[in-house]
Coordinates of C-alpha atoms in Angstrom, one line a residue:
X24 CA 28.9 111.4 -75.5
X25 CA 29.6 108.0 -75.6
X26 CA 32.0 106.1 -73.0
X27 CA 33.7 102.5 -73.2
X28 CA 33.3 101.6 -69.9
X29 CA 30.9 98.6 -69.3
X30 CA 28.1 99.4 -67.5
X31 CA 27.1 97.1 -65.0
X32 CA 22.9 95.2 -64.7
X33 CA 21.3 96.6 -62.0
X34 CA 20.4 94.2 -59.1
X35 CA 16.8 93.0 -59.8
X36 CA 16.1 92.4 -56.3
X37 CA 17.7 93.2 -52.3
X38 CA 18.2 89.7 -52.7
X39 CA 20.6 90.4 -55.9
X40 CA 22.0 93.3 -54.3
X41 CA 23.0 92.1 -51.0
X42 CA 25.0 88.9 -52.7
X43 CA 26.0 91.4 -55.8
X44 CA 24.8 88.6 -57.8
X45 CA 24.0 91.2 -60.8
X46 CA 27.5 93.3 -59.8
X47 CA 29.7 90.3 -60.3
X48 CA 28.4 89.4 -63.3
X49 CA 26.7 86.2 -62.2
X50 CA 23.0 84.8 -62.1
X51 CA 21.0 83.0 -59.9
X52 CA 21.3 79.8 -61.7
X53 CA 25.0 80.1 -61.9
X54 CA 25.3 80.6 -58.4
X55 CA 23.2 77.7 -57.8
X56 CA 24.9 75.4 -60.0
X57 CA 28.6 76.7 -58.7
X58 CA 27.2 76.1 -55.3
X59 CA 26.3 72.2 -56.3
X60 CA 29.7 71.7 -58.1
X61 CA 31.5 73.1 -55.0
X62 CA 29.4 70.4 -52.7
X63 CA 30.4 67.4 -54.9
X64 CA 34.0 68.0 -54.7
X65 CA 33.8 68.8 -51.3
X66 CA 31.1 66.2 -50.3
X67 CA 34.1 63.1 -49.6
X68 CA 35.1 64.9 -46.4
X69 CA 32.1 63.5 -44.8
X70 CA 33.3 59.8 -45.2
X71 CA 36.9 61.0 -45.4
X72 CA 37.2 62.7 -41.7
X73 CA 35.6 59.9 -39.9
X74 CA 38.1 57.4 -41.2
X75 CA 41.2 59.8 -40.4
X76 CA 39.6 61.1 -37.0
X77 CA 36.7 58.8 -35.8
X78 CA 39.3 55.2 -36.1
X79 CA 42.3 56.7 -33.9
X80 CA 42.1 55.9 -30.1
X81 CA 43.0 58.8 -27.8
X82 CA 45.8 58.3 -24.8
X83 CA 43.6 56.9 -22.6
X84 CA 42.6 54.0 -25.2
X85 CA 39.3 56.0 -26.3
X86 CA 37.7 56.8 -30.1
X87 CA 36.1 59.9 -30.4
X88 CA 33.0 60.3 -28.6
X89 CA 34.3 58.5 -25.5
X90 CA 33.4 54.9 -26.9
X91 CA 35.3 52.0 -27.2
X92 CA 34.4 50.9 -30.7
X93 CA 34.5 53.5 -33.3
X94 CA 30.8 55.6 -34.5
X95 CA 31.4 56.7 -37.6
X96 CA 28.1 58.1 -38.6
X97 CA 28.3 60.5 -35.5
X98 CA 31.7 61.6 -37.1
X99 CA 30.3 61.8 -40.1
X100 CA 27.1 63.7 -39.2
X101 CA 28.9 66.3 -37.3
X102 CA 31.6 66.8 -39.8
X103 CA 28.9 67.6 -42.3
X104 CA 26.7 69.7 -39.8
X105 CA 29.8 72.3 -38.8
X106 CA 30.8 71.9 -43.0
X107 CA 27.0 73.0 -43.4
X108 CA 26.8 76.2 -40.7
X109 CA 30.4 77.5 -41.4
X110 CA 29.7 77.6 -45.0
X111 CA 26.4 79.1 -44.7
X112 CA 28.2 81.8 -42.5
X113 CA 31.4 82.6 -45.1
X114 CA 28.3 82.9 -47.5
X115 CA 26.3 85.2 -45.8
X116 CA 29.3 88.0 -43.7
X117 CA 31.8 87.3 -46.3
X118 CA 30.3 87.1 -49.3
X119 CA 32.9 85.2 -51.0
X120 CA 32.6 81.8 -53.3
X121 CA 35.1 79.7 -50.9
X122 CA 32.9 76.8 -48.3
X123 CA 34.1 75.4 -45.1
X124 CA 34.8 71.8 -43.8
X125 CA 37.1 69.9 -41.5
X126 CA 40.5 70.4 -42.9
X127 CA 42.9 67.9 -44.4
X128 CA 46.0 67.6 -42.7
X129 CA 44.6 69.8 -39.6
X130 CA 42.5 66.5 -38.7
X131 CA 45.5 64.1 -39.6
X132 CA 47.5 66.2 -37.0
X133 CA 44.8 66.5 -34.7
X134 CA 44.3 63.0 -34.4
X135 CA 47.9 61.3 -34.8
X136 CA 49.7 64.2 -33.1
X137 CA 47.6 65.0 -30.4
X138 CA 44.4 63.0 -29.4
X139 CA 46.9 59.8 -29.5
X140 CA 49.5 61.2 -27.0
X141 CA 49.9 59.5 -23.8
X142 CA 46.9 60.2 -21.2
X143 CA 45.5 63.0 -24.2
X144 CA 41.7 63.0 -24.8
X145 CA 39.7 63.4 -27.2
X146 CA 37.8 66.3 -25.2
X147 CA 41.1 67.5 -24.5
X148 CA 42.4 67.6 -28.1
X149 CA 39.4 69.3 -29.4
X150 CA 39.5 71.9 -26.7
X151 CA 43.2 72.9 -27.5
X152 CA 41.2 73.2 -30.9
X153 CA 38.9 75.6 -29.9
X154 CA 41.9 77.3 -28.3
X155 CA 43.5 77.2 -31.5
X156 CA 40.4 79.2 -33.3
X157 CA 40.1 81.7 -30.4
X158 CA 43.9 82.7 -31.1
X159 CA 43.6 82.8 -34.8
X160 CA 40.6 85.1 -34.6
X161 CA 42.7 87.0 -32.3
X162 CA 45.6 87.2 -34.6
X163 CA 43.2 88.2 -37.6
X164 CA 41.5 91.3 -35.5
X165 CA 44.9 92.3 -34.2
X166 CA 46.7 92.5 -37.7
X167 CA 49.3 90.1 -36.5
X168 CA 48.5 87.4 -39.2
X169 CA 49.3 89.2 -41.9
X170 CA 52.7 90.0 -40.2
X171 CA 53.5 86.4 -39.2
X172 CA 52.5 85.6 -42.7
X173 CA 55.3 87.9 -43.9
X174 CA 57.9 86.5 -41.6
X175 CA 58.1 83.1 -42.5
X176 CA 59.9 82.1 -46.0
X177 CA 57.2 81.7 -48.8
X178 CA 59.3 78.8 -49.6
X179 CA 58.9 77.4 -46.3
X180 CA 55.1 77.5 -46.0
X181 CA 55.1 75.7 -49.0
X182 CA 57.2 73.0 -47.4
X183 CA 54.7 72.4 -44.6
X184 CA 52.0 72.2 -47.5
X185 CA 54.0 69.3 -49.3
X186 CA 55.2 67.7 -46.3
X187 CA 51.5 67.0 -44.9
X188 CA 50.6 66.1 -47.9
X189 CA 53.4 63.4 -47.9
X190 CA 52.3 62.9 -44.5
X191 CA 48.2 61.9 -46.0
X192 CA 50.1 59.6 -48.2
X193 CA 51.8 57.9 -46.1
X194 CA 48.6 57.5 -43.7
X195 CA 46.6 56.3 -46.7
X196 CA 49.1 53.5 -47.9
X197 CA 49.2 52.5 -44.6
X198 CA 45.9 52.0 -43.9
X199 CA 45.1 50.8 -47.0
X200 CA 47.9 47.9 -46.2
X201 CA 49.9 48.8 -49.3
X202 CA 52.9 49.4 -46.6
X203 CA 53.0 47.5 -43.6
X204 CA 55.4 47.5 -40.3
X205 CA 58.6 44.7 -42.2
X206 CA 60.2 41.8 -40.2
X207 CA 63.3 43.9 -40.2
X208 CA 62.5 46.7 -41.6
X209 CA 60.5 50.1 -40.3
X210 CA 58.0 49.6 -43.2
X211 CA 57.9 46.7 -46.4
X212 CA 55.5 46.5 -49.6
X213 CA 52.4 44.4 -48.2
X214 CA 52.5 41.2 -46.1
X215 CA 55.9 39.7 -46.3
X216 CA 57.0 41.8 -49.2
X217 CA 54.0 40.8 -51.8
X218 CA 50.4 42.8 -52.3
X219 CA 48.3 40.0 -50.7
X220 CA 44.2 39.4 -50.3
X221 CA 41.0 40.6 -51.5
X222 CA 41.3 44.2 -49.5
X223 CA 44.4 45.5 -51.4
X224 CA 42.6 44.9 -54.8
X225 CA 40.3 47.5 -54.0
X226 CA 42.4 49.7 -52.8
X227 CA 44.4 49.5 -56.4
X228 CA 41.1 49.6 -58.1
X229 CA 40.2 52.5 -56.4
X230 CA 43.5 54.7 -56.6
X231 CA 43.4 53.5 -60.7
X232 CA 39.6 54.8 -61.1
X233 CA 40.2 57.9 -59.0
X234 CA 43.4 58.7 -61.6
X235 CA 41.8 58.5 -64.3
X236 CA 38.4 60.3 -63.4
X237 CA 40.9 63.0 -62.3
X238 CA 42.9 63.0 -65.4
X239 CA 39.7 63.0 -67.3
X240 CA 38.7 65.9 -65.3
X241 CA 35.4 64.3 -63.8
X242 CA 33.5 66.4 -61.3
X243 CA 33.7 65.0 -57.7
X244 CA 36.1 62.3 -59.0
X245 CA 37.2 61.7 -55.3
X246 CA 34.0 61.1 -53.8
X247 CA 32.8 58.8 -57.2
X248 CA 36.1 56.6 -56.5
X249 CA 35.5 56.4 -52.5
X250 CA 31.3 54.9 -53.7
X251 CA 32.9 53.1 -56.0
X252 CA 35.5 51.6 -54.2
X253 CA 32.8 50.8 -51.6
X254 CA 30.5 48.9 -53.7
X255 CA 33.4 46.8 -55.1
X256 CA 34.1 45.8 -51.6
X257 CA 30.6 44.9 -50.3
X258 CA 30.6 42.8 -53.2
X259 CA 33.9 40.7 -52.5
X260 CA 33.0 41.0 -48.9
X261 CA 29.0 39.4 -50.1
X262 CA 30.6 36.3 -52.2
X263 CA 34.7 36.0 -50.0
X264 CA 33.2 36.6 -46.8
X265 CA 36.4 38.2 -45.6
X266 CA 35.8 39.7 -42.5
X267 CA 37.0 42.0 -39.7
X268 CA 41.0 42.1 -39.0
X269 CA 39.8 42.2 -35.4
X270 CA 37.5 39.8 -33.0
X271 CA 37.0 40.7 -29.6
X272 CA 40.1 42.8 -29.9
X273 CA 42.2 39.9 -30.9
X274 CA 43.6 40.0 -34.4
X275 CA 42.6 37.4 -36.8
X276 CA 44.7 37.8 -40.1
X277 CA 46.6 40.0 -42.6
X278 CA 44.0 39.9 -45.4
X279 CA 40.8 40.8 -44.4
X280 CA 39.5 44.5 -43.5
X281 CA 41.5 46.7 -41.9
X282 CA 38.7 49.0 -40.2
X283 CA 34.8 48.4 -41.3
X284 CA 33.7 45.4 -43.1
X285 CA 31.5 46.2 -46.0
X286 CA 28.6 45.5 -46.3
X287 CA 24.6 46.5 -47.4
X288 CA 23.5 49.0 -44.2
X289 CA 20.2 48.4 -42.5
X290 CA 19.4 52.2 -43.3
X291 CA 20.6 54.9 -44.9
X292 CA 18.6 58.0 -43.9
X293 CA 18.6 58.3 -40.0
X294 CA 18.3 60.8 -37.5
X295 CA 22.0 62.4 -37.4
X296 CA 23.7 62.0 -34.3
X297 CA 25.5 65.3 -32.8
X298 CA 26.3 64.3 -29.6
X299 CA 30.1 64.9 -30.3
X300 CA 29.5 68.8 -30.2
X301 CA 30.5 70.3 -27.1
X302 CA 32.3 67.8 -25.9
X303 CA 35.6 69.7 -25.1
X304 CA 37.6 70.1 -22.5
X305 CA 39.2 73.6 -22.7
X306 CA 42.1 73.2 -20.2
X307 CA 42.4 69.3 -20.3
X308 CA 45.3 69.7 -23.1
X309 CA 47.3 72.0 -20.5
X310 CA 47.1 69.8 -17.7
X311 CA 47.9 66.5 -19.6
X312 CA 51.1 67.4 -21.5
X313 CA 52.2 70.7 -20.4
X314 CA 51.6 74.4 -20.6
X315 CA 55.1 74.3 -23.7
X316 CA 54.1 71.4 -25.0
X317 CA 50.0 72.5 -25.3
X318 CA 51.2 76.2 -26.5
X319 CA 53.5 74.4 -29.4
X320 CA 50.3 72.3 -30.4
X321 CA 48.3 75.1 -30.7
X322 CA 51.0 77.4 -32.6
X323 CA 51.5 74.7 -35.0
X324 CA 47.7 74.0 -35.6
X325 CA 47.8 78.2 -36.2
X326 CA 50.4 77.9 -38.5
X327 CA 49.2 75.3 -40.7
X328 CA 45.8 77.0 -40.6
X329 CA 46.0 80.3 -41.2
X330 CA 48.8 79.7 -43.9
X331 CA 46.6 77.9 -46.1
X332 CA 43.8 79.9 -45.9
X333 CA 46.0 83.0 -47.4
X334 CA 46.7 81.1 -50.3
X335 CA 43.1 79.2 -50.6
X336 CA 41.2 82.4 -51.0
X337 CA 44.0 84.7 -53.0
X338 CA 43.8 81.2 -55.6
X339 CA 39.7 81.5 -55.6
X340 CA 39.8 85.1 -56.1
X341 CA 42.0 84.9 -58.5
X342 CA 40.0 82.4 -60.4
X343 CA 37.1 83.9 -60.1
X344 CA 38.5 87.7 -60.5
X345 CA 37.7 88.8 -57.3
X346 CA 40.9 89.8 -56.5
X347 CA 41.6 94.0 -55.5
X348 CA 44.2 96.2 -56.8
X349 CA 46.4 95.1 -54.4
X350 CA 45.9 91.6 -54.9
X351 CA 44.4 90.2 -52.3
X352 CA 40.5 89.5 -52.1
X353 CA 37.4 92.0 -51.4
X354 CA 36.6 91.7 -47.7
X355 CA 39.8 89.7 -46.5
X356 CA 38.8 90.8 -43.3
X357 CA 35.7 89.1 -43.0
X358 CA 36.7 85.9 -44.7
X359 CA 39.4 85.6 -42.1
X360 CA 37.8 86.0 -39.1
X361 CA 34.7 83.8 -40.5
X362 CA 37.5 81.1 -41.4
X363 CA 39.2 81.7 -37.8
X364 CA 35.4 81.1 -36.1
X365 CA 35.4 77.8 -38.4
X366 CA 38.5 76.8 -36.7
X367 CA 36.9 76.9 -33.0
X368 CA 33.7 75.5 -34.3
X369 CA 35.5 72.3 -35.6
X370 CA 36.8 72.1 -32.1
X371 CA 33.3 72.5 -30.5
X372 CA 31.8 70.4 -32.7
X373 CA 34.0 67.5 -32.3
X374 CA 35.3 67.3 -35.8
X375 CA 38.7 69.2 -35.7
X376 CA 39.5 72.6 -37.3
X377 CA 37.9 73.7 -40.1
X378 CA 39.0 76.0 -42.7
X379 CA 38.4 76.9 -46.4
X380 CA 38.7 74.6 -49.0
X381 CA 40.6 75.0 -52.4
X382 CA 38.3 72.3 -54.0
X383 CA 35.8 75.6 -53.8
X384 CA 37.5 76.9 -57.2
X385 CA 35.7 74.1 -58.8
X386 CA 32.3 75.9 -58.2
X387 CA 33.9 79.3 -59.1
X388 CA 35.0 77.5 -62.7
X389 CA 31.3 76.9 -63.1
X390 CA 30.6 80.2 -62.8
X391 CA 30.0 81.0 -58.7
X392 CA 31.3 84.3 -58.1
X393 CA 29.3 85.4 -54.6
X394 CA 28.8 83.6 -51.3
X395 CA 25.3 82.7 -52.3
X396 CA 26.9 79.8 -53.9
X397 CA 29.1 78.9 -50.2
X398 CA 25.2 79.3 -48.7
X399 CA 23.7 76.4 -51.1
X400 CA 26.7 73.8 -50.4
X401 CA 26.3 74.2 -47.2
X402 CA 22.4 73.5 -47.0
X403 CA 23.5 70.8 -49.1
X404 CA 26.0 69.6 -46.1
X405 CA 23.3 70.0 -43.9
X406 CA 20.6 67.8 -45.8
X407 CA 23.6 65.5 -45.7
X408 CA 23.6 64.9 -41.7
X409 CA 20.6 62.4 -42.3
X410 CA 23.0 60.2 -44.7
X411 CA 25.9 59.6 -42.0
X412 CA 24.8 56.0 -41.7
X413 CA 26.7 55.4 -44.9
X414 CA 29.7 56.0 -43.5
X415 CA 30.1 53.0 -41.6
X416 CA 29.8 50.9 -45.0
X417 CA 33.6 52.3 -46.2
X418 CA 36.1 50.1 -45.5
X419 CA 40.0 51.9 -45.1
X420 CA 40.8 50.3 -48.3
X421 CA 38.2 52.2 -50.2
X422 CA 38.7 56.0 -48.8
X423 CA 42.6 55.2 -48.6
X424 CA 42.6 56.2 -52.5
X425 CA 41.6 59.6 -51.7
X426 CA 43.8 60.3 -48.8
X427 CA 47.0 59.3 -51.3
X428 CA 45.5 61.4 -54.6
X429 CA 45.2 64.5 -51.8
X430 CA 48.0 64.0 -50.6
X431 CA 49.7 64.2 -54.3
X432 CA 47.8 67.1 -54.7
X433 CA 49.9 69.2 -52.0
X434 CA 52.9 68.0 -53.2
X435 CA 52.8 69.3 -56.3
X436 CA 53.7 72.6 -55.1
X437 CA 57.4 71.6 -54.4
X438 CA 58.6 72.7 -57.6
X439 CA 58.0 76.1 -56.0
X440 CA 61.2 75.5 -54.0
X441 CA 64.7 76.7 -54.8
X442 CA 66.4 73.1 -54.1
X443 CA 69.9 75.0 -55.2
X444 CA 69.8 77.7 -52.1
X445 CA 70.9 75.7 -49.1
X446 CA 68.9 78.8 -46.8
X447 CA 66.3 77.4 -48.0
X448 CA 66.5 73.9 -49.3
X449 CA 67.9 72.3 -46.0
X450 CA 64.9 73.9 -44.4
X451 CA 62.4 72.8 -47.0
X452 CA 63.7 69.3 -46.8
X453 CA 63.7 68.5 -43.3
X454 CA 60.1 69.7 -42.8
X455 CA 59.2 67.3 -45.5
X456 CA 60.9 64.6 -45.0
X457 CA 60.4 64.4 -40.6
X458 CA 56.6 64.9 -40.7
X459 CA 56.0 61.3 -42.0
X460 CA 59.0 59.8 -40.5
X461 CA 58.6 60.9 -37.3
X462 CA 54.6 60.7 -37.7
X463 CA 54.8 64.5 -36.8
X464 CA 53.5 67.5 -38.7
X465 CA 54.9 69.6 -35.2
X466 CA 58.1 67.7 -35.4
X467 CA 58.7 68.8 -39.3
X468 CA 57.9 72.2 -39.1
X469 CA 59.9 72.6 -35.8
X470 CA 63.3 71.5 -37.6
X471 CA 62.4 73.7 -40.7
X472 CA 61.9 76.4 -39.1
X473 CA 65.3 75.7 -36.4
X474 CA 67.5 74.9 -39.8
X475 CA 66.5 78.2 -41.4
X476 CA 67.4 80.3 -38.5
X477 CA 70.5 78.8 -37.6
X478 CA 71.5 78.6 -41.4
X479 CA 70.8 82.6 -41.0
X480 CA 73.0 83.2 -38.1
X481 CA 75.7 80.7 -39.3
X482 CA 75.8 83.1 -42.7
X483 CA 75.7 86.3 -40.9
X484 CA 72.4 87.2 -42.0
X485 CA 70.4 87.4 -38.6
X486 CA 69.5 91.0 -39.5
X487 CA 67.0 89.6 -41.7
X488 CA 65.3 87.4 -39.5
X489 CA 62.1 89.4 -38.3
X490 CA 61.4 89.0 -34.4
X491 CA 58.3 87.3 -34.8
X492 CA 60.0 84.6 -36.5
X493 CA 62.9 84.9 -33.0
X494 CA 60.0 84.0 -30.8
X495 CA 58.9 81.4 -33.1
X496 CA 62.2 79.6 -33.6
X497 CA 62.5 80.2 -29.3
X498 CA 59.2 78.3 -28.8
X499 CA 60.5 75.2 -30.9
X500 CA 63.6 74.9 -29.3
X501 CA 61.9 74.3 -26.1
X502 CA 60.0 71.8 -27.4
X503 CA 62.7 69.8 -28.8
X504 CA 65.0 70.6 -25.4
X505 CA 62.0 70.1 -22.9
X506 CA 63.1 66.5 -21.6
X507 CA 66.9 68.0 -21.1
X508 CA 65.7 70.8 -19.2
X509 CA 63.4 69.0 -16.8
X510 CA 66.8 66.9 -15.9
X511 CA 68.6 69.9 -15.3
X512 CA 66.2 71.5 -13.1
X513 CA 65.4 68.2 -11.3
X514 CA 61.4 67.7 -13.0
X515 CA 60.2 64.9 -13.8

């Protein structure tokens, strides 16, 4: 009797049949490779995260780490060592192709709209991390992400998606001194209107050879146009002999280097530093800004977070046709809460929350269709922690590249909108337009989020608001009123 039904190899090994290597169709060698691929599109977030997280003084005039001059190749080593563990970890409980690191966005917010606010620590930010991941996990065990999920617009969620990446953009051009605080104006092109000195060239140079490796569809394209970038600066910076922006904390001029001056390190394989992890202060947050105000930080960490991480893993399943009946991936369970246990461990570790990435789906093109390929980037992330030294080498210029091409990566989704329904399009549009003009991802969700319910009620349509997304909408409006109601009940 014969049957059309394909009949599956039999694992060769426990090894095989605790990964399902054989079950999934995959090899060894695939995994392996997919496993590599995923590493070298992943690998930039170990110069990227320093520059977004290690170069922003907390509110009490502190980098990260408690110094008062930036270490980037502590950042840098502990960014890759959580990267290394968590992915290791979604690898071996989850079984699933998707790897771990510091997340983009998450860190921007971390570190513009929390360590910087006045009297905010670093310790303190990083603890209302950890906070952050305890919750999540929380959420995941309880069933209630999945609900919240469901209660805000899809629409929406992909508003807070294009709006930090609009946000990355912005940081990027900034940094990079493409866009500059005007005589006159909020912002201008460059000094005085003009693209000026050595610094901007390679930040042009860069963005130009990162869009065309992209567009030529060039493995690890970002982290190839960050090196690059890098070596084009030490050389300027070897014959023009540029120079810091800074001396002694006194400015010198426009055209020289906005953060680290390039140049040849002493060493590149050291002994990583990881004195950032643990340093967290779990109620600091609280006591510095307010019970509201720490509660709204944390819920907007949550909701950037777990939102992402729905659609990161649905997209690699989906790719890599590990998707169930229903849609959603085999053991969503388990890659949650391993995802939510990332989040805390970014704040223990000093490095911000981590989450899945999406730049995984490059490893599952290759072929990577089990977690043994998560396990192998991160050993690779943790061979990695002796190179942080490197770090120090990139200049703003050179990483700002990446931070705009990501940041035109999220906004591609914004065709997803429906910009004729005003229930939604108002919404959409103030979340994406506040976060970079008010330099706050909390801020831009907030007024989404207010916009859609009172567009709701205003329409006779607050039947269809679920209560989850009530509470929600309550929580913001006490952030935005908090200064009013301290007047009227006589706090300061």
């Amino acid at each position: 009797m014969s049957t059309n039904t394909p009949v599956k190899p039999a694992p060769v090994s426990g090894f095989d049949r605790y990964f399902k290597i054989s079950e999934r169709g995959s090899t060894l060698a695939r995994e392996v490779r997919g496993g590599f691929v995923t590493f070298f599109t992943m690998a930039y977030i170990i110069a990227l995260n320093p520059l977004i997280i290690g170069t922003v003084k907390d509110g009490t005039g502190q980098f990260l780490g408690g110094g008062s001059a930036p270490n980037l190749a502590m950042v840098a080593a502990c960014t890759a060592l959580v990267a290394g563990v968590m992915s290791i970890l979604m690898g071996v409980v989850a079984n699933f192709p998707m790897s771990i690191a510091a997340g983009l966005g998450l860190n921007a917010f971390v570190a513009f709209g929390v360590a910087a606010l006045p009297d905010m620590t670093w310790k303190a930010a990083m603890g209302l991390v950890v906070w952050e991941g305890i919750l999540i996990l929380l959420l995941v065990i309880s069933g209630f992400r999945v609900a919240a999920f469901r209660a805000l617009p899809g629409q929406m969620k992909t508003a807070i998606s294009v709006g930090i990446g609009l946000f990355i953009a912005f940081i990027g051009l900034f940094d990079a001194g493409f866009s500059r605080a005007g005589a006159g104006t909020p912002v201008q092109l460059g000094i005085d209107g003009r693209l000026q000195g050595w610094p901007i060239v390679v930040f042009i140079v860069g963005f130009l050879l990162l869009l065309a490796l992209y567009v030529r569809k060039v493995t690890g394209a970002l982290l190839i146009a960050i090196v690059s970038a890098t070596v084009l600066a030490i050389i300027i910076e070897s014959i023009a002999k540029i120079g810091p922006r800074f001396v002694d904390g006194k400015p010198t001029n426009d055209r020289t280097w906005s953060l680290n001056v390039p140049a040849v390190p002493d060493q590149v394989v050291s002994t990583p530093d990881f004195s950032l992890v643990g340093q967290v202060d779990m109620f600091g947050g609280f006591a510095k800004i307010g019970v509201i105000a720490a509660a709204l930080i944390i819920f907007s960490l949550i909701l950037a977070d777990f939102f992402d991480t729905m659609g990161t893993m649905t997209a690699i399943g989906a790719k890599g046709d590990l998707l169930d009946e229903d849609g959603a991936p085999h053991d969503t369970q388990k890659i949650l809460v391993v995802d939510s246990v990332a989040a805390a461990a970014g704040g223990l570790g000093g490095v911000s929350s981590n989450t899945g990435y999406i730049e995984s789906a490059s490893g599952v093109g290759d072929g990577a269709r089990t977690g043994l390929a998560s396990v192998v980037t991160g050993v690779l992330f943790l061979f990695a922690t002796f190179l942080a030294p490197l770090v120090e080498v990139i200049p703003h210029e050179a990483a700002a590249p990446a931070l705009v091409f990501v940041g035109f990566l999220m906004m591609q989704e914004v065709g997803e909108i429906n910009w004729r329904d005003i229930d939604i399009a108002l919404p959409a549009f103030l979340t994406i337009a506040l976060m970079p003009l008010t330099y706050s991802i909390t801020v831009g969700i907030g007024a989404g989020t207010l916009a859609y319910l009172l567009i709701k009620i205003i329409k006779g349509k607050w039947r269809e608001i679920p209560v989850i997304l009530w509470i929600i909408s309550f929580c913001f409006f006490l952030y935005f009123a908090i200064d009013p109601i301290r007047q009227i009940f006589g706090v300061n």
